[in-house]
Structures are given as C-alpha cells and as structure tokens.
Amino acid sequence: MSGHWCVVPAAGRGRRFGGDTPKQYLRIGDKPLVTHTLERLAAHSRVAGFVLVLAPDDATWTRGLIEVLGKPLLIANGGAERADSVLAGLRALPASVAMEHFVLVHDAARPCVRAEDVTRLIERAVPAGGGLLAAPLRDTLKRADGQGRSNGTEPRESRWRALTPQLFRRGELDAALAAALAAGVAITDEAMAMERAGHAPLLVEGAEDNIKVTTPADLALAEFLLSR
Ligand SMILES: Nc1ccn([C@@H]2O[C@H](COP(=O)(O)OP(=O)(O)OP(=O)(O)O)[C@@H](O)[C@H]2O)c(=O)n1
Ligand SMILES: C[C@](O)(CO)[C@H](O)COP(=O)(O)O
C-alpha cells in the first residue's frame, strides 16, 4: 500500500500568539511544537515523507531541531502567506511524486492530529478525488457588529470547521493554488483553492481536539492533549 508525502507549512510568524519566538518552535515538554507534529505524522504507516516549509530566516531555530524517525524530510522556503508556503512545498516534492498522486498538507501548528483521522481521510478522500478533515459546527454562530455586540445569528446547519490534513492530487492542487494566487485571491486553506477551481472536496469528520495552536491558551491546551 503506497504512502503519501506531506507538505507541512511552518513558515508563519505567529503574530496572534505574540512573543519573539515563532510559535512552531515553542517547546511542549522536551521538544518544539513542530517536532511533535512531524513525529506524530511520521508514526503513521501511510505517510511517506515530508516537505517542511520554513521561513528563510528560521535557519537558527531549526539547526539540529528536527529529528523525524525514519522518513525523508526535505526543506523548502515559505512565502508571505500560508498558500504561498504550501505551493512552495508542493514544488519541492521529489519528482517521484507524480502529479496524479495524492499529497497531504498539514499545519505545523496542529500537533494533536490523530492517526485514525489521517487513516480515515486517506481511505475516504482518495476515492472521492480529494478532501479534508473537518468538524461540524456545534455552537451557535453570532455575527459581530464591530462594536462588540451581536447583530444576528448565522445558520449553523451545513457549517463545518476546516482542519488539516487536507489531501489532494499534487498537480490539481498546484494548479488551483497557483491560479488563486495569480488572481490575488486570499486563500486560507487548500480546499478553498480547489473549490474555486471547480472541485468539491469531501468533508471527512475529524476530532475536535485536532486544534491549531494560534494563541498562548491553545499552547496550554495542546500541552494537556499531548500529555494524555
Ligand atoms: N506565510 C505563512 C503563514 C503561515 N504558515 C503556516 O501555516 C500554519 C497555519 O498558519 P497560522 O496558524 O496562521 O500561523 P501564523 O501565520 O504563524 O499565525 P499568525 O497568523 O497569528 O501570524 C502554521 O503552521 C504556519 O507556520 C506558513 O507556512 N507560511
Ligand atoms: C488551514 C487551516 O488550518 C484550516 O482551518 C486554517 O485556514 C489556517 O488558517 P491560518 O489563519 O493560516 O492559521
């Protein structure tokens, strides 16, 4: 059974997190957040290797930092936005990864991803032509008026929160991201670029605890989740 390479965007600055150290290099226990993410994915039998996308000036953070057991790890330079970084990562994949082969994209900032969710995504999204882990919205959704008050309630039926990994054919995702970036469209996940290109990504329900570390409170929650 063949494996899938994974592009891991890790070139962000963590502005919402604050502080001088980009959040992906903050330590949880004895290792940086990004290493937890890579090791969790590397333990999955269907993950073949990684392209880790780093900010060009992050070399000092990564020296000797990333030991991922037993799987190839390539490095690519990230861009201004996450979508730029993901496209750079796709273009750094080995030539052995054919354009029709499915590749995973997973945020470095999501260290709690569950192996069974990655398995479910691969098994369901490959036959469907591509898809993403997502969680159905279970809270009531309010629309803010800009002055800190609610001025309405959004329908939550058929509303899902996109997670990662997301899984698409290398060539189709490259083309969709390149087209969206060329058109100046602000793309926040791979599925958005694929939707814009006319695809219908499969929503594969994933665990709510596959959190993205965005704020200090998220880091504390990730530390708890990883300690279980
Ligand atoms: N130009 C960018 C921006 C983000 N990312 C990565 O994409 C993932 C999700 O992005 P986010 O959580 O927004 O991280 P930051 O962009 O660092 O956060 P902020 O928006 O608060 O600066 C992270 O692993 C981040 O490192 C990236 O590779 N390249
Ligand atoms: C890709 C993502 O994690 C799906 O929810 C999210 O869009 C990333 O957003 P960010 O602002 O780049 O963290």
Coordinates of C-alpha atoms and ligand atoms in Angstrom, one line a residue:
M1 CA 0.0 0.0 0.0
S2 CA 1.7 3.3 -1.1
G3 CA 2.3 6.2 1.1
H4 CA 1.6 9.9 0.8
W5 CA 4.1 12.7 1.1
C6 CA 3.1 15.5 3.4
V7 CA 3.7 19.3 3.0
V8 CA 4.0 20.9 6.4
P9 CA 3.7 24.7 6.3
A10 CA 5.8 26.1 9.2
A11 CA 6.9 29.5 7.9
G12 CA 4.5 31.6 9.9
R13 CA 5.4 34.3 12.3
G14 CA 2.8 33.6 15.0
R15 CA 1.6 37.2 15.2
R16 CA -1.6 36.3 17.0
F17 CA 0.4 34.3 19.5
G18 CA 2.8 37.2 20.3
G19 CA 6.3 37.0 21.6
D20 CA 9.7 36.8 19.8
T21 CA 9.7 33.1 19.1
P22 CA 7.5 31.8 16.2
K23 CA 5.0 29.5 17.9
Q24 CA 6.0 26.4 15.9
Y25 CA 9.4 26.5 17.8
L26 CA 8.0 26.9 21.3
R27 CA 8.6 23.8 23.4
I28 CA 6.0 21.4 24.6
G29 CA 7.7 19.1 27.1
D30 CA 11.2 18.4 25.7
K31 CA 10.7 19.4 22.1
P32 CA 9.3 22.1 19.8
L33 CA 5.7 22.1 18.7
V34 CA 6.8 21.4 15.0
T35 CA 8.7 18.3 16.1
H36 CA 5.6 16.9 17.9
T37 CA 3.6 17.4 14.7
L38 CA 6.2 15.8 12.5
E39 CA 6.8 12.9 14.8
R40 CA 3.0 12.2 15.1
L41 CA 2.7 12.1 11.3
A42 CA 5.9 10.1 10.8
A43 CA 4.5 7.4 13.0
H44 CA 1.7 6.8 10.5
S45 CA 2.4 4.0 8.1
R46 CA 0.7 5.8 5.2
V47 CA 2.9 8.9 5.4
A48 CA 5.9 8.5 3.1
G49 CA 7.9 11.7 3.7
F50 CA 7.8 15.4 4.4
V51 CA 8.5 18.7 2.8
L52 CA 8.8 21.1 5.8
V53 CA 8.3 24.7 4.7
L54 CA 10.3 27.2 6.8
A55 CA 10.7 31.0 6.7
P56 CA 14.1 31.7 5.2
D57 CA 15.4 33.4 8.4
D58 CA 14.4 30.5 10.6
A59 CA 17.6 28.5 10.0
T60 CA 18.9 29.3 13.5
W61 CA 15.7 27.8 15.0
T62 CA 15.9 24.6 13.1
R63 CA 19.6 23.7 13.5
G64 CA 19.6 20.2 14.9
L65 CA 16.0 20.8 16.0
I66 CA 14.0 18.3 13.9
E67 CA 14.6 14.6 14.2
V68 CA 11.9 12.7 12.4
L69 CA 12.2 9.0 12.8
G70 CA 12.9 7.0 9.6
K71 CA 11.2 9.2 6.9
P72 CA 12.6 11.6 4.3
L73 CA 12.5 15.2 5.3
L74 CA 13.0 18.0 2.7
I75 CA 13.1 21.7 3.4
A76 CA 11.5 24.5 1.3
N77 CA 11.4 28.2 1.8
G78 CA 8.0 29.6 2.7
G79 CA 6.3 32.7 1.4
A80 CA 4.3 35.7 2.6
E81 CA 1.1 33.8 3.1
R82 CA 0.3 30.2 4.1
A83 CA -0.9 29.5 0.5
D84 CA 2.5 30.7 -0.9
S85 CA 4.2 28.4 1.5
V86 CA 2.1 25.4 0.6
L87 CA 2.7 26.0 -3.1
A88 CA 6.4 26.2 -2.5
G89 CA 6.2 23.0 -0.6
L90 CA 4.3 21.2 -3.4
R91 CA 7.0 22.4 -5.8
A92 CA 9.8 21.0 -3.6
L93 CA 8.3 17.4 -3.6
P94 CA 10.5 14.8 -5.2
A95 CA 9.9 14.1 -8.9
S96 CA 9.0 10.6 -7.9
V97 CA 5.7 12.0 -6.5
A98 CA 3.7 12.0 -9.7
M99 CA 1.3 14.9 -10.5
E100 CA -1.7 12.5 -10.1
H101 CA -0.5 11.2 -6.7
F102 CA -2.4 12.4 -3.6
V103 CA -0.4 14.6 -1.2
L104 CA -1.3 15.6 2.4
V105 CA -1.0 19.2 3.6
H106 CA -0.9 19.6 7.4
D107 CA -0.3 22.7 9.6
A108 CA 2.8 22.5 11.7
A109 CA 0.7 24.3 14.3
R110 CA -1.6 21.2 14.7
P111 CA 0.4 18.7 16.8
C112 CA -2.6 16.8 18.2
V113 CA -3.8 15.2 14.9
R114 CA -5.0 11.6 15.5
A115 CA -3.6 8.7 13.4
E116 CA -7.1 7.3 13.0
D117 CA -8.3 10.6 11.5
V118 CA -5.4 10.6 9.0
T119 CA -6.3 7.0 8.1
R120 CA -10.0 7.9 7.6
L121 CA -9.1 10.9 5.5
I122 CA -6.9 8.8 3.1
E123 CA -9.4 6.0 2.9
R124 CA -12.4 8.2 2.1
A125 CA -10.9 11.2 0.3
V126 CA -8.7 9.3 -2.2
P127 CA -11.7 7.6 -3.9
A128 CA -13.6 10.9 -3.7
G129 CA -10.9 12.8 -5.6
G130 CA -9.7 14.7 -2.6
G131 CA -10.9 16.1 0.7
L132 CA -10.1 17.5 4.2
L133 CA -10.6 16.7 7.8
A134 CA -13.3 19.0 9.2
A135 CA -15.5 19.3 12.3
P136 CA -19.3 20.2 12.1
L137 CA -20.1 23.4 13.9
R138 CA -21.8 22.6 17.1
D139 CA -22.1 26.1 18.7
T140 CA -24.5 28.9 17.7
L141 CA -22.7 31.3 15.4
K142 CA -23.0 35.0 16.0
R143 CA -22.4 37.9 13.6
A144 CA -20.4 40.8 15.3
D145 CA -21.4 44.4 14.6
G146 CA -17.8 45.7 15.1
Q147 CA -18.7 47.3 18.4
G148 CA -18.5 44.1 20.4
R149 CA -22.2 43.3 20.1
S150 CA -24.1 40.6 18.1
N151 CA -26.3 41.8 15.3
G152 CA -27.5 38.5 14.2
T153 CA -27.2 34.7 14.2
E154 CA -25.7 32.8 11.3
P155 CA -27.3 29.4 10.3
R156 CA -25.0 26.6 11.6
E157 CA -26.6 23.8 9.6
S158 CA -24.1 22.7 6.9
R159 CA -21.3 24.7 8.5
W160 CA -18.1 22.9 9.2
R161 CA -14.7 24.0 10.6
A162 CA -11.9 23.1 8.2
L163 CA -9.0 21.2 9.8
T164 CA -5.8 19.6 8.4
P165 CA -4.5 17.4 6.9
Q166 CA -6.1 18.1 3.6
L167 CA -5.5 15.7 0.8
F168 CA -5.4 16.4 -2.9
R169 CA -3.7 15.4 -6.2
R170 CA -0.3 17.1 -6.4
G171 CA -1.0 18.6 -9.9
E172 CA -4.6 19.7 -9.3
L173 CA -3.7 21.4 -6.0
D174 CA -0.6 23.1 -7.6
A175 CA -2.8 24.4 -10.4
A176 CA -5.6 25.6 -8.1
L177 CA -3.3 27.3 -5.7
A178 CA -1.2 29.0 -8.5
A179 CA -4.4 30.2 -10.2
A180 CA -5.9 31.6 -7.0
L181 CA -2.6 33.4 -6.0
A182 CA -2.2 34.8 -9.5
A183 CA -5.8 36.2 -9.2
G184 CA -4.9 37.8 -5.9
V185 CA -7.5 35.7 -4.0
A186 CA -6.8 35.3 -0.3
I187 CA -6.7 31.6 0.2
T188 CA -6.9 30.3 3.8
D189 CA -6.9 26.5 3.1
E190 CA -6.2 24.1 0.2
A191 CA -9.9 23.2 -0.1
M192 CA -10.8 26.8 -0.8
A193 CA -8.4 26.9 -3.8
M194 CA -9.8 23.5 -5.0
E195 CA -13.4 24.8 -4.6
R196 CA -12.5 27.9 -6.6
A197 CA -11.1 25.6 -9.3
G198 CA -14.5 23.7 -9.5
H199 CA -13.7 20.7 -7.3
A200 CA -16.0 19.5 -4.4
P201 CA -13.6 18.4 -1.6
L202 CA -15.0 15.6 0.6
L203 CA -15.6 16.6 4.2
V204 CA -14.2 13.9 6.5
E205 CA -15.2 14.3 10.1
G206 CA -12.2 14.6 12.4
A207 CA -11.6 15.0 16.1
E208 CA -12.4 18.4 17.7
D209 CA -9.1 18.1 19.6
N210 CA -7.0 18.5 16.4
I211 CA -6.5 22.1 17.4
K212 CA -4.4 24.7 15.7
V213 CA -2.1 26.5 18.1
T214 CA -2.8 30.1 17.5
T215 CA -2.8 31.7 20.9
P216 CA -1.0 31.0 24.2
A217 CA -4.2 29.4 25.6
D218 CA -4.0 27.0 22.6
L219 CA -0.5 26.0 23.5
A220 CA -1.5 25.1 27.1
L221 CA -4.4 23.0 25.7
A222 CA -2.1 21.3 23.2
E223 CA 0.4 20.5 26.1
F224 CA -2.5 18.9 28.0
L225 CA -3.7 16.9 25.0
L226 CA -0.3 15.7 24.1
S227 CA 0.3 14.5 27.7
R228 CA -2.7 12.2 27.7
Ligands
LIG1 N1 3.3 32.6 5.4 C1 2.9 31.5 6.2 C2 1.9 31.6 7.2 C3 1.6 30.5 7.9 N2 2.3 29.3 7.7 C4 2.0 28.2 8.5 O1 0.6 27.8 8.3 C5 0.1 27.2 9.5 C6 -1.2 27.8 10.0 O2 -1.0 29.2 10.0 P1 -1.2 30.1 11.3 O3 -1.8 29.3 12.4 O4 -2.0 31.3 10.9 O5 0.2 30.5 11.7 P2 0.9 32.0 11.6 O6 0.7 32.6 10.3 O7 2.3 31.9 12.2 O8 0.0 32.8 12.7 P3 -0.4 34.3 12.7 O9 -1.5 34.4 11.5 O10 -1.0 34.6 14.0 O11 0.8 35.1 12.4 C7 1.2 27.4 10.6 O12 1.9 26.1 10.8 C8 2.2 28.4 9.9 O13 3.5 28.2 10.4 C9 3.2 29.2 6.7 O14 3.8 28.2 6.5 N3 3.5 30.3 5.9
LIG2 C1 -5.7 25.6 7.1 C2 -6.5 25.9 8.3 O1 -5.8 25.4 9.5 C3 -7.8 25.3 8.2 O2 -8.7 25.7 9.2 C4 -6.6 27.4 8.5 O3 -7.3 28.0 7.4 C5 -5.3 28.1 8.7 O4 -5.6 29.5 9.0 P1 -4.4 30.4 9.5 O5 -5.0 31.8 9.7 O6 -3.4 30.4 8.4 O7 -4.0 29.8 10.8

